[in-house]
mmCIF file of C-alpha atoms and ligand atoms in Angstrom:
data_model
loop_
_atom_site.group_PDB
_atom_site.id
_atom_site.type_symbol
_atom_site.label_atom_id
_atom_site.label_comp_id
_atom_site.label_asym_id
_atom_site.label_seq_id
_atom_site.Cartn_x
_atom_site.Cartn_y
_atom_site.Cartn_z
ATOM 1 C CA MET M 1 70.075 108.726 95.467
ATOM 2 C CA SER M 2 70.963 106.129 98.100
ATOM 3 C CA LYS M 3 74.440 104.809 97.317
ATOM 4 C CA GLU M 4 73.843 101.405 98.865
ATOM 5 C CA LYS M 5 70.880 100.550 96.715
ATOM 6 C CA TYR M 6 72.376 100.752 93.263
ATOM 7 C CA ARG M 7 75.148 98.991 91.412
ATOM 8 C CA PRO M 8 78.200 100.959 90.196
ATOM 9 C CA GLU M 9 76.948 100.907 86.586
ATOM 10 C CA THR M 10 73.744 102.685 87.605
ATOM 11 C CA LEU M 11 75.537 105.242 89.745
ATOM 12 C CA ALA M 12 78.010 105.940 86.958
ATOM 13 C CA ALA M 13 75.401 106.264 84.207
ATOM 14 C CA GLN M 14 73.485 108.766 86.313
ATOM 15 C CA GLY M 15 76.574 110.665 87.432
ATOM 16 C CA MET M 16 75.406 110.086 91.036
ATOM 17 C CA GLY M 17 71.936 111.311 90.189
ATOM 18 C CA ARG M 18 70.383 114.725 89.977
ATOM 19 C CA ILE M 19 72.406 117.034 92.095
ATOM 20 C CA ALA M 20 71.701 120.510 90.859
ATOM 21 C CA GLN M 21 69.057 122.424 92.745
ATOM 22 C CA PRO M 22 66.822 124.295 92.080
ATOM 23 C CA TYR M 23 66.323 123.217 88.453
ATOM 24 C CA LEU M 24 66.858 119.481 88.900
ATOM 25 C CA GLU M 25 69.120 119.432 85.880
ATOM 26 C CA ILE M 26 70.049 116.013 84.483
ATOM 27 C CA ALA M 27 73.553 117.240 83.596
ATOM 28 C CA PRO M 28 75.362 118.805 86.547
ATOM 29 C CA ALA M 29 76.289 122.475 86.535
ATOM 30 C CA ILE M 30 79.853 123.796 86.377
ATOM 31 C CA HIS M 31 80.737 126.104 89.256
ATOM 32 C CA VAL M 32 83.378 128.584 88.202
ATOM 33 C CA SER M 33 83.484 130.900 91.207
ATOM 34 C CA THR M 34 86.855 131.055 92.915
ATOM 35 C CA THR M 35 85.485 132.627 96.084
ATOM 36 C CA TYR M 36 82.315 132.659 98.214
ATOM 37 C CA GLU M 37 80.470 135.298 100.155
ATOM 38 C CA ARG M 38 80.857 135.577 103.898
ATOM 39 C CA ALA M 39 78.059 136.614 106.244
ATOM 40 C CA ALA M 40 78.585 139.758 108.332
ATOM 41 C CA ASP M 41 79.492 137.564 111.309
ATOM 42 C CA GLY M 42 82.366 136.066 109.302
ATOM 43 C CA THR M 43 80.763 132.657 108.708
ATOM 44 C CA TYR M 44 80.244 131.052 105.292
ATOM 45 C CA PRO M 45 76.510 130.356 104.801
ATOM 46 C CA GLY M 46 77.313 128.513 101.515
ATOM 47 C CA LYS M 47 79.794 126.306 103.407
ATOM 48 C CA ARG M 48 82.510 127.127 100.856
ATOM 49 C CA ILE M 49 85.464 129.404 101.314
ATOM 50 C CA TYR M 50 87.802 129.450 98.343
ATOM 51 C CA SER M 51 88.145 127.133 95.353
ATOM 52 C CA ARG M 52 91.729 126.093 95.980
ATOM 53 C CA ALA M 53 90.439 123.964 98.849
ATOM 54 C CA ASP M 54 87.551 122.446 96.928
ATOM 55 C CA ASN M 55 84.890 123.314 94.411
ATOM 56 C CA PRO M 56 81.218 122.291 94.224
ATOM 57 C CA THR M 57 81.827 120.848 90.732
ATOM 58 C CA TYR M 58 84.006 118.222 92.417
ATOM 59 C CA ASP M 59 81.209 116.945 94.618
ATOM 60 C CA ALA M 60 79.450 114.539 92.266
ATOM 61 C CA ALA M 61 82.695 113.409 90.585
ATOM 62 C CA GLU M 62 84.380 112.692 93.929
ATOM 63 C CA ALA M 63 81.275 110.986 95.299
ATOM 64 C CA LEU M 64 81.170 108.802 92.195
ATOM 65 C CA VAL M 65 84.873 107.841 92.423
ATOM 66 C CA ALA M 66 84.352 106.999 96.118
ATOM 67 C CA SER M 67 81.294 104.964 95.337
ATOM 68 C CA LEU M 68 82.930 103.070 92.441
ATOM 69 C CA GLU M 69 85.911 102.255 94.662
ATOM 70 C CA ASN M 70 83.742 101.445 97.699
ATOM 71 C CA ALA M 71 85.790 104.088 99.493
ATOM 72 C CA ALA M 72 85.138 106.397 102.436
ATOM 73 C CA GLY M 73 86.032 109.399 100.299
ATOM 74 C CA ALA M 74 87.762 110.583 97.140
ATOM 75 C CA MET M 75 89.616 113.663 95.977
ATOM 76 C CA LEU M 76 90.317 115.011 92.516
ATOM 77 C CA PHE M 77 93.733 116.436 91.610
ATOM 78 C CA SER M 78 95.195 118.370 88.714
ATOM 79 C CA SER M 79 96.857 115.179 87.369
ATOM 80 C CA GLY M 80 97.567 111.588 88.282
ATOM 81 C CA GLN M 81 101.093 112.641 89.186
ATOM 82 C CA SER M 82 99.862 115.315 91.589
ATOM 83 C CA ALA M 83 97.458 112.802 93.192
ATOM 84 C CA ALA M 84 100.307 110.351 93.841
ATOM 85 C CA ALA M 85 102.667 113.127 94.936
ATOM 86 C CA ALA M 86 100.077 114.394 97.452
ATOM 87 C CA LEU M 87 100.121 111.020 99.185
ATOM 88 C CA PHE M 88 103.921 110.941 99.355
ATOM 89 C CA GLN M 89 104.130 114.584 100.425
ATOM 90 C CA SER M 90 101.861 113.684 103.331
ATOM 91 C CA LEU M 91 104.596 111.489 104.766
ATOM 92 C CA ALA M 92 107.321 112.703 107.117
ATOM 93 C CA PRO M 93 111.056 112.866 106.332
ATOM 94 C CA GLY M 94 112.600 109.471 107.026
ATOM 95 C CA ASP M 95 109.412 107.562 106.184
ATOM 96 C CA GLY M 96 109.923 104.608 103.868
ATOM 97 C CA ILE M 97 108.228 103.785 100.560
ATOM 98 C CA LEU M 98 108.420 100.374 98.950
ATOM 99 C CA ALA M 99 107.642 100.704 95.269
ATOM 100 C CA PRO M 100 107.709 98.251 92.369
ATOM 101 C CA ARG M 101 110.746 98.164 90.113
ATOM 102 C CA ASN M 102 108.458 98.564 87.118
ATOM 103 C CA MET M 103 105.831 101.258 87.501
ATOM 104 C CA TYR M 104 104.621 104.362 85.677
ATOM 105 C CA TRP M 105 107.984 105.734 84.568
ATOM 106 C CA ALA M 106 107.492 109.395 85.582
ATOM 107 C CA LEU M 107 106.347 108.514 89.089
ATOM 108 C CA ARG M 108 109.295 106.123 89.448
ATOM 109 C CA LYS M 109 111.587 108.968 88.453
ATOM 110 C CA TRP M 110 109.848 111.372 90.867
ATOM 111 C CA LEU M 111 110.231 108.903 93.739
ATOM 112 C CA LEU M 112 113.889 108.112 93.089
ATOM 113 C CA ASP M 113 114.799 111.716 92.450
ATOM 114 C CA PHE M 114 112.468 114.210 94.139
ATOM 115 C CA ALA M 115 111.123 112.095 97.030
ATOM 116 C CA VAL M 116 114.569 110.807 97.998
ATOM 117 C CA HIS M 117 115.935 114.344 97.825
ATOM 118 C CA TRP M 118 113.142 115.326 100.239
ATOM 119 C CA GLY M 119 114.229 112.746 102.774
ATOM 120 C CA LEU M 120 111.872 109.880 102.046
ATOM 121 C CA ARG M 121 113.485 106.448 101.905
ATOM 122 C CA VAL M 122 112.623 104.613 98.681
ATOM 123 C CA GLU M 123 113.300 100.943 98.036
ATOM 124 C CA LEU M 124 112.209 98.925 94.995
ATOM 125 C CA TYR M 125 110.756 95.407 94.993
ATOM 126 C CA GLU M 126 110.323 92.990 92.113
ATOM 127 C CA ASN M 127 106.871 93.386 90.607
ATOM 128 C CA ALA M 128 104.437 90.646 91.587
ATOM 129 C CA SER M 129 106.984 88.911 93.853
ATOM 130 C CA LEU M 130 105.374 88.554 97.275
ATOM 131 C CA ASP M 131 108.565 86.961 98.612
ATOM 132 C CA ASP M 132 110.638 89.970 97.649
ATOM 133 C CA LEU M 133 107.938 92.309 98.955
ATOM 134 C CA ALA M 134 107.826 90.514 102.326
ATOM 135 C CA ALA M 135 111.622 90.451 102.668
ATOM 136 C CA LYS M 136 112.009 94.142 101.784
ATOM 137 C CA ALA M 137 109.071 95.126 104.035
ATOM 138 C CA ALA M 138 110.861 93.417 106.939
ATOM 139 C CA THR M 139 114.163 95.189 106.352
ATOM 140 C CA HIS M 140 113.049 98.542 104.955
ATOM 141 C CA ARG M 141 110.103 99.108 107.366
ATOM 142 C CA PRO M 142 108.076 101.181 104.878
ATOM 143 C CA ARG M 143 105.126 103.339 105.738
ATOM 144 C CA VAL M 144 103.645 102.921 102.268
ATOM 145 C CA ILE M 145 103.794 99.922 99.952
ATOM 146 C CA TRP M 146 103.001 101.210 96.474
ATOM 147 C CA ILE M 147 101.525 98.797 93.980
ATOM 148 C CA GLU M 148 100.788 99.349 90.338
ATOM 149 C CA THR M 149 98.693 96.553 88.900
ATOM 150 C CA PRO M 150 98.650 95.659 86.059
ATOM 151 C CA ALA M 151 101.972 97.509 85.809
ATOM 152 C CA ASN M 152 102.619 99.640 82.779
ATOM 153 C CA PRO M 153 104.031 98.679 80.228
ATOM 154 C CA THR M 154 104.766 95.009 80.908
ATOM 155 C CA TRP M 155 101.545 94.296 82.851
ATOM 156 C CA GLU M 156 102.762 92.314 85.861
ATOM 157 C CA VAL M 157 99.873 91.705 88.241
ATOM 158 C CA THR M 158 100.470 92.033 91.992
ATOM 159 C CA ASP M 159 98.207 90.286 94.481
ATOM 160 C CA ILE M 160 96.717 93.222 96.413
ATOM 161 C CA ALA M 161 95.171 91.117 99.193
ATOM 162 C CA ALA M 162 98.435 89.271 99.861
ATOM 163 C CA ALA M 163 100.466 92.495 99.735
ATOM 164 C CA SER M 164 98.005 94.132 102.138
ATOM 165 C CA ALA M 165 98.483 91.265 104.599
ATOM 166 C CA ILE M 166 102.262 91.780 104.408
ATOM 167 C CA ALA M 167 101.784 95.522 104.920
ATOM 168 C CA ARG M 168 99.597 95.007 108.001
ATOM 169 C CA LYS M 169 102.222 92.738 109.531
ATOM 170 C CA HIS M 170 104.784 95.527 109.262
ATOM 171 C CA GLY M 171 102.557 98.462 110.188
ATOM 172 C CA ALA M 172 102.494 99.800 106.630
ATOM 173 C CA ILE M 173 99.633 100.702 104.303
ATOM 174 C CA VAL M 174 99.119 99.648 100.700
ATOM 175 C CA ALA M 175 98.392 102.284 98.067
ATOM 176 C CA VAL M 176 97.491 101.123 94.568
ATOM 177 C CA ASP M 177 97.871 102.841 91.219
ATOM 178 C CA SER M 178 94.773 101.270 89.690
ATOM 179 C CA THR M 179 94.792 103.386 86.534
ATOM 180 C CA SER M 180 94.949 100.517 84.073
ATOM 181 C CA ALA M 181 92.571 98.277 86.044
ATOM 182 C CA THR M 182 89.849 100.888 86.620
ATOM 183 C CA PRO M 183 87.249 100.440 89.394
ATOM 184 C CA PHE M 184 85.211 98.230 87.090
ATOM 185 C CA LEU M 185 87.890 95.548 87.029
ATOM 186 C CA THR M 186 89.471 95.854 90.490
ATOM 187 C CA ARG M 187 88.457 97.468 93.770
ATOM 188 C CA PRO M 188 91.699 97.595 95.769
ATOM 189 C CA ILE M 189 90.058 98.833 98.986
ATOM 190 C CA GLU M 190 87.923 95.689 99.143
ATOM 191 C CA LEU M 191 91.195 93.735 98.930
ATOM 192 C CA GLY M 192 92.805 95.560 101.862
ATOM 193 C CA ALA M 193 94.390 98.655 100.292
ATOM 194 C CA ALA M 194 94.202 101.942 102.175
ATOM 195 C CA ILE M 195 94.503 104.298 99.198
ATOM 196 C CA VAL M 196 93.692 103.971 95.498
ATOM 197 C CA MET M 197 95.106 106.309 92.904
ATOM 198 C CA HIS M 198 93.986 106.945 89.319
ATOM 199 C CA SER M 199 95.376 108.940 86.517
ATOM 200 C CA ALA M 200 91.858 110.142 85.650
ATOM 201 C CA THR M 201 93.431 111.327 82.408
ATOM 202 C CA LYS M 202 93.046 107.711 81.286
ATOM 203 C CA TYR M 203 89.965 105.490 81.623
ATOM 204 C CA LEU M 204 87.983 107.569 84.133
ATOM 205 C CA ASN M 205 87.772 110.426 81.650
ATOM 206 C CA GLY M 206 88.297 108.184 78.645
ATOM 207 C CA HIS M 207 88.422 110.738 75.842
ATOM 208 C CA SER M 208 92.022 111.976 75.912
ATOM 209 C CA ASP M 209 90.898 115.529 76.540
ATOM 210 C CA VAL M 210 91.695 116.239 80.195
ATOM 211 C CA ILE M 211 94.647 115.797 82.540
ATOM 212 C CA ALA M 212 93.332 114.810 85.976
ATOM 213 C CA GLY M 213 93.999 112.559 88.942
ATOM 214 C CA ALA M 214 92.073 111.010 91.793
ATOM 215 C CA LEU M 215 92.718 109.409 95.162
ATOM 216 C CA ALA M 216 90.208 107.315 97.077
ATOM 217 C CA THR M 217 90.590 106.266 100.709
ATOM 218 C CA ALA M 218 89.454 103.359 102.842
ATOM 219 C CA ALA M 219 89.151 105.620 105.896
ATOM 220 C CA ASP M 220 88.678 109.302 106.575
ATOM 221 C CA ASP M 221 91.681 109.246 108.900
ATOM 222 C CA ALA M 222 94.597 111.499 109.799
ATOM 223 C CA LEU M 223 96.509 110.581 106.633
ATOM 224 C CA TRP M 224 93.508 111.475 104.471
ATOM 225 C CA GLN M 225 93.150 114.823 106.237
ATOM 226 C CA ARG M 226 96.848 115.459 105.694
ATOM 227 C CA ILE M 227 96.423 114.707 101.969
ATOM 228 C CA ARG M 228 93.496 117.133 101.871
ATOM 229 C CA TYR M 229 95.757 119.739 103.464
ATOM 230 C CA VAL M 230 98.486 119.039 100.871
ATOM 231 C CA ARG M 231 95.993 119.548 98.055
ATOM 232 C CA GLY M 232 94.417 122.689 99.478
ATOM 233 C CA SER M 233 97.644 124.358 100.518
ATOM 234 C CA GLY M 234 99.876 123.098 97.709
ATOM 235 C CA GLY M 235 97.187 124.001 95.208
ATOM 236 C CA GLY M 236 97.264 120.917 92.962
ATOM 237 C CA VAL M 237 93.568 121.329 92.233
ATOM 238 C CA LEU M 238 91.607 120.598 89.114
ATOM 239 C CA GLY M 239 89.727 123.312 87.239
ATOM 240 C CA PRO M 240 85.918 123.063 87.436
ATOM 241 C CA PHE M 241 85.515 122.379 83.709
ATOM 242 C CA GLU M 242 88.045 119.541 83.884
ATOM 243 C CA ALA M 243 86.240 118.098 86.920
ATOM 244 C CA TRP M 244 83.026 118.213 84.942
ATOM 245 C CA LEU M 245 84.689 116.419 82.006
ATOM 246 C CA VAL M 246 85.912 113.668 84.353
ATOM 247 C CA LEU M 247 82.378 113.217 85.697
ATOM 248 C CA ARG M 248 80.959 113.114 82.186
ATOM 249 C CA GLY M 249 83.563 110.547 81.154
ATOM 250 C CA MET M 250 82.821 108.319 84.140
ATOM 251 C CA ARG M 251 79.170 108.067 83.131
ATOM 252 C CA THR M 252 80.207 105.667 80.351
ATOM 253 C CA LEU M 253 83.206 104.105 82.113
ATOM 254 C CA HIS M 254 81.652 100.657 82.422
ATOM 255 C CA LEU M 255 80.657 100.525 78.746
ATOM 256 C CA ARG M 256 84.026 101.741 77.541
ATOM 257 C CA VAL M 257 86.035 99.416 79.780
ATOM 258 C CA ALA M 258 83.919 96.430 78.744
ATOM 259 C CA ALA M 259 84.268 97.260 75.035
ATOM 260 C CA CYS M 260 88.034 97.984 75.163
ATOM 261 C CA SER M 261 88.715 94.872 77.251
ATOM 262 C CA SER M 262 86.753 92.585 74.989
ATOM 263 C CA ASN M 263 88.606 93.982 71.956
ATOM 264 C CA ALA M 264 91.961 93.564 73.768
ATOM 265 C CA LEU M 265 91.243 89.970 74.760
ATOM 266 C CA ALA M 266 90.323 89.073 71.180
ATOM 267 C CA ILE M 267 93.475 90.770 69.839
ATOM 268 C CA ALA M 268 95.713 89.075 72.427
ATOM 269 C CA GLU M 269 94.194 85.659 71.771
ATOM 270 C CA ARG M 270 94.568 86.071 68.065
ATOM 271 C CA PHE M 271 98.152 87.346 68.085
ATOM 272 C CA HIS M 272 99.844 85.390 70.833
ATOM 273 C CA ARG M 273 100.356 82.431 68.508
ATOM 274 C CA HIS M 274 101.420 84.587 65.585
ATOM 275 C CA PRO M 275 104.914 83.503 64.488
ATOM 276 C CA LYS M 276 106.123 87.121 64.517
ATOM 277 C CA LEU M 277 104.777 87.808 68.022
ATOM 278 C CA PRO M 278 106.356 85.284 70.370
ATOM 279 C CA HIS M 279 105.770 87.429 73.466
ATOM 280 C CA VAL M 280 102.336 88.942 73.947
ATOM 281 C CA LEU M 281 102.105 90.367 77.475
ATOM 282 C CA TYR M 282 98.487 90.408 78.610
ATOM 283 C CA PRO M 283 96.991 89.300 81.958
ATOM 284 C CA GLY M 284 94.088 87.648 80.125
ATOM 285 C CA LEU M 285 96.313 85.042 78.473
ATOM 286 C CA PRO M 286 96.916 81.777 80.365
ATOM 287 C CA SER M 287 100.603 82.185 79.429
ATOM 288 C CA HIS M 288 100.832 85.365 81.559
ATOM 289 C CA PRO M 289 102.813 84.552 84.746
ATOM 290 C CA GLN M 290 100.150 86.072 87.014
ATOM 291 C CA HIS M 291 97.119 85.004 85.011
ATOM 292 C CA ASP M 292 95.573 83.297 88.062
ATOM 293 C CA THR M 293 96.035 86.368 90.256
ATOM 294 C CA ALA M 294 94.475 88.510 87.540
ATOM 295 C CA ARG M 295 91.491 86.174 87.373
ATOM 296 C CA LYS M 296 91.170 86.336 91.137
ATOM 297 C CA GLN M 297 91.334 90.106 91.629
ATOM 298 C CA GLN M 298 90.125 91.507 88.296
ATOM 299 C CA ARG M 299 86.660 91.303 86.824
ATOM 300 C CA GLY M 300 88.297 91.214 83.390
ATOM 301 C CA PRO M 301 91.791 91.285 81.892
ATOM 302 C CA GLY M 302 91.799 94.943 80.864
ATOM 303 C CA ALA M 303 92.537 96.727 77.630
ATOM 304 C CA MET M 304 96.315 97.174 77.766
ATOM 305 C CA LEU M 305 98.743 94.776 76.144
ATOM 306 C CA SER M 306 102.308 94.771 74.881
ATOM 307 C CA PHE M 307 104.202 92.604 72.446
ATOM 308 C CA ASP M 308 107.812 92.203 71.474
ATOM 309 C CA LEU M 309 108.688 92.509 67.810
ATOM 310 C CA GLY M 310 112.265 91.403 68.427
ATOM 311 C CA SER M 311 114.180 94.529 67.422
ATOM 312 C CA LEU M 312 113.926 98.284 67.090
ATOM 313 C CA GLU M 313 114.057 98.002 63.300
ATOM 314 C CA ALA M 314 111.165 95.536 63.211
ATOM 315 C CA ALA M 315 109.130 97.710 65.602
ATOM 316 C CA ARG M 316 109.799 100.776 63.456
ATOM 317 C CA ARG M 317 108.718 98.999 60.258
ATOM 318 C CA PHE M 318 105.552 97.823 62.012
ATOM 319 C CA LEU M 319 104.696 101.234 63.466
ATOM 320 C CA ASN M 320 105.252 102.895 60.097
ATOM 321 C CA GLN M 321 102.490 100.743 58.645
ATOM 322 C CA VAL M 322 99.883 100.845 61.420
ATOM 323 C CA LYS M 323 97.039 103.130 60.360
ATOM 324 C CA ILE M 324 94.236 102.898 62.928
ATOM 325 C CA CYS M 325 96.262 103.267 66.121
ATOM 326 C CA ALA M 326 97.991 106.620 66.449
ATOM 327 C CA LEU M 327 101.591 106.546 67.647
ATOM 328 C CA ALA M 328 101.239 108.465 70.888
ATOM 329 C CA GLU M 329 101.834 108.326 74.626
ATOM 330 C CA SER M 330 98.926 107.798 77.034
ATOM 331 C CA LEU M 331 96.203 105.192 77.268
ATOM 332 C CA GLY M 332 92.636 104.570 78.291
ATOM 333 C CA GLY M 333 90.842 106.598 75.627
ATOM 334 C CA VAL M 334 88.129 105.435 73.258
ATOM 335 C CA GLU M 335 90.720 105.510 70.458
ATOM 336 C CA SER M 336 93.485 102.915 70.187
ATOM 337 C CA LEU M 337 96.988 104.263 70.773
ATOM 338 C CA ILE M 338 100.270 102.525 70.165
ATOM 339 C CA SER M 339 103.700 103.330 71.563
ATOM 340 C CA LEU M 340 107.298 102.218 71.648
ATOM 341 C CA PRO M 341 108.383 102.609 75.299
ATOM 342 C CA ALA M 342 112.142 102.249 74.652
ATOM 343 C CA LEU M 343 112.149 105.336 72.427
ATOM 344 C CA MET M 344 109.210 107.216 73.902
ATOM 345 C CA THR M 345 108.132 107.104 77.583
ATOM 346 C CA HIS M 346 111.204 105.222 78.819
ATOM 347 C CA ALA M 347 113.801 106.920 76.622
ATOM 348 C CA SER M 348 115.323 108.803 79.571
ATOM 349 C CA MET M 349 115.946 105.554 81.464
ATOM 350 C CA PRO M 350 119.422 103.997 81.249
ATOM 351 C CA LYS M 351 119.466 100.970 78.945
ATOM 352 C CA GLU M 352 120.331 98.557 81.746
ATOM 353 C CA VAL M 353 117.322 99.737 83.777
ATOM 354 C CA GLN M 354 115.068 99.345 80.728
ATOM 355 C CA GLU M 355 116.345 95.791 80.282
ATOM 356 C CA ARG M 356 115.976 95.015 83.994
ATOM 357 C CA ILE M 357 112.267 95.869 83.862
ATOM 358 C CA GLY M 358 111.611 94.038 80.614
ATOM 359 C CA ILE M 359 111.576 96.916 78.166
ATOM 360 C CA SER M 360 113.258 95.581 75.080
ATOM 361 C CA ASP M 361 113.888 97.704 71.993
ATOM 362 C CA GLY M 362 111.121 95.912 70.103
ATOM 363 C CA LEU M 363 108.465 96.171 72.823
ATOM 364 C CA VAL M 364 105.307 97.788 71.496
ATOM 365 C CA ARG M 365 102.485 98.864 73.817
ATOM 366 C CA LEU M 366 98.890 98.952 72.670
ATOM 367 C CA SER M 367 96.042 100.762 74.424
ATOM 368 C CA VAL M 368 93.048 99.136 72.801
ATOM 369 C CA GLY M 369 90.093 101.380 72.081
ATOM 370 C CA ILE M 370 86.480 100.788 71.173
ATOM 371 C CA GLU M 371 86.890 100.770 67.383
ATOM 372 C CA ASP M 372 85.525 97.881 65.354
ATOM 373 C CA LEU M 373 87.511 94.782 66.309
ATOM 374 C CA GLU M 374 87.908 93.466 62.764
ATOM 375 C CA ASP M 375 89.237 96.844 61.616
ATOM 376 C CA ILE M 376 91.910 96.856 64.351
ATOM 377 C CA ILE M 377 92.899 93.249 63.678
ATOM 378 C CA ALA M 378 93.091 93.788 59.916
ATOM 379 C CA ASP M 379 95.269 96.840 60.479
ATOM 380 C CA LEU M 380 97.678 95.055 62.849
ATOM 381 C CA ASP M 381 97.711 92.048 60.481
ATOM 382 C CA GLN M 382 98.772 94.110 57.484
ATOM 383 C CA ALA M 383 101.413 95.982 59.520
ATOM 384 C CA LEU M 384 102.882 92.654 60.721
ATOM 385 C CA LEU M 385 103.619 91.746 57.098
ATOM 386 C CA TYR M 386 106.374 94.384 57.207
ATOM 387 C CA VAL M 387 108.096 92.993 60.304
HETATM 388 C C1 PLP B 401 99.685 103.994 85.285
HETATM 389 C C2 PLP B 401 99.823 105.485 85.334
HETATM 390 N N1 PLP B 401 99.911 106.082 86.527
HETATM 391 C C3 PLP B 401 100.038 107.437 86.623
HETATM 392 C C4 PLP B 401 100.110 108.232 85.491
HETATM 393 C C5 PLP B 401 100.284 109.717 85.641
HETATM 394 O O1 PLP B 401 99.088 110.352 85.354
HETATM 395 P P1 PLP B 401 98.969 111.845 84.746
HETATM 396 O O2 PLP B 401 99.555 111.806 83.369
HETATM 397 O O3 PLP B 401 97.488 112.092 84.782
HETATM 398 O O4 PLP B 401 99.717 112.728 85.646
HETATM 399 C C6 PLP B 401 100.036 107.636 84.236
HETATM 400 C C7 PLP B 401 100.134 108.457 83.014
HETATM 401 O O5 PLP B 401 100.435 107.962 81.941
HETATM 402 C C8 PLP B 401 99.887 106.227 84.154
HETATM 403 O O6 PLP B 401 99.833 105.597 82.971
#
């Protein structure tokens, strides 16, 4: 199937088209072999060597990620964390990374702990502040400017095009954790980013049944080849069945993202004037500080939102009553999930750091699923009576 001719929705629905010869199967095959036969002259007629480097099951999934991101290539990894780590491990000791103060908590921890220990220089900038980004880029001279937008769990939106212009001025590249935006809302490479990262565990797969990651690249350059080497030699590869699940999930990505986002927008609009919810954080609301940037670089506001219930006690009473949304970490599945960052994902963070990045004790995060909208609203409504 010619990639240029079809829109992302068509490519996704067809999983990049029929790929499996000789039977022309509509669903792709899963290739489980770890190794491949050599010819007597030592060559590999099947053009594969060993499955730690790559696996034929990856082909359609990686081609689809690349196509959705309008990228020159894509690679699957064993998790979102290993995808991000592969990029940073491709750098040299002494290289600088400029990362947002608020970002996926475990990657923040990995950067400030592991990456620094390895000799990378890590500096933090204020999310969404281009002034701070420009000033720190000038003094810190980073090789990579990392952006997470919208940034979990307070959903600041960073202007990727403007950040990419700053990066170019200082000889850096921009890499974007686009997990919560998905390629259907934002295509960072078209805005100037060099690398896009996804926790494919989330929307790309969409069914909370696989841990996976992906990187996509603007250019098949030396950095990309280095990342490929890190994956193949470090061994952070995905199993073939998991790769197949990611491909299957992506076939409905556009439908799921549209349904979750429309539910989330309706919930945010309904609750942001609720007397018990003074702070609903959602890029789709005009009250969001970067609402205009979100409108500019996202095709829709997304399906993640957070709100502040004022205190830990109030949040606990609320969460005790919610029935539809399970209290659990993670996001991006067809089912709604709710979480309390201060006591769950961010519990290991010192209180002052939590406060600095806007995580109050009463902050509740909601990953909106595709359930019936009125059912979700009725459930949240009844739980709010207990706040
Ligand atoms: C925004 C974001 N980035 C990265 C990750 C890490 O992905 P994984 O859990 O697949 O390693 C997560 C996981 O929650 C995430 O939410």
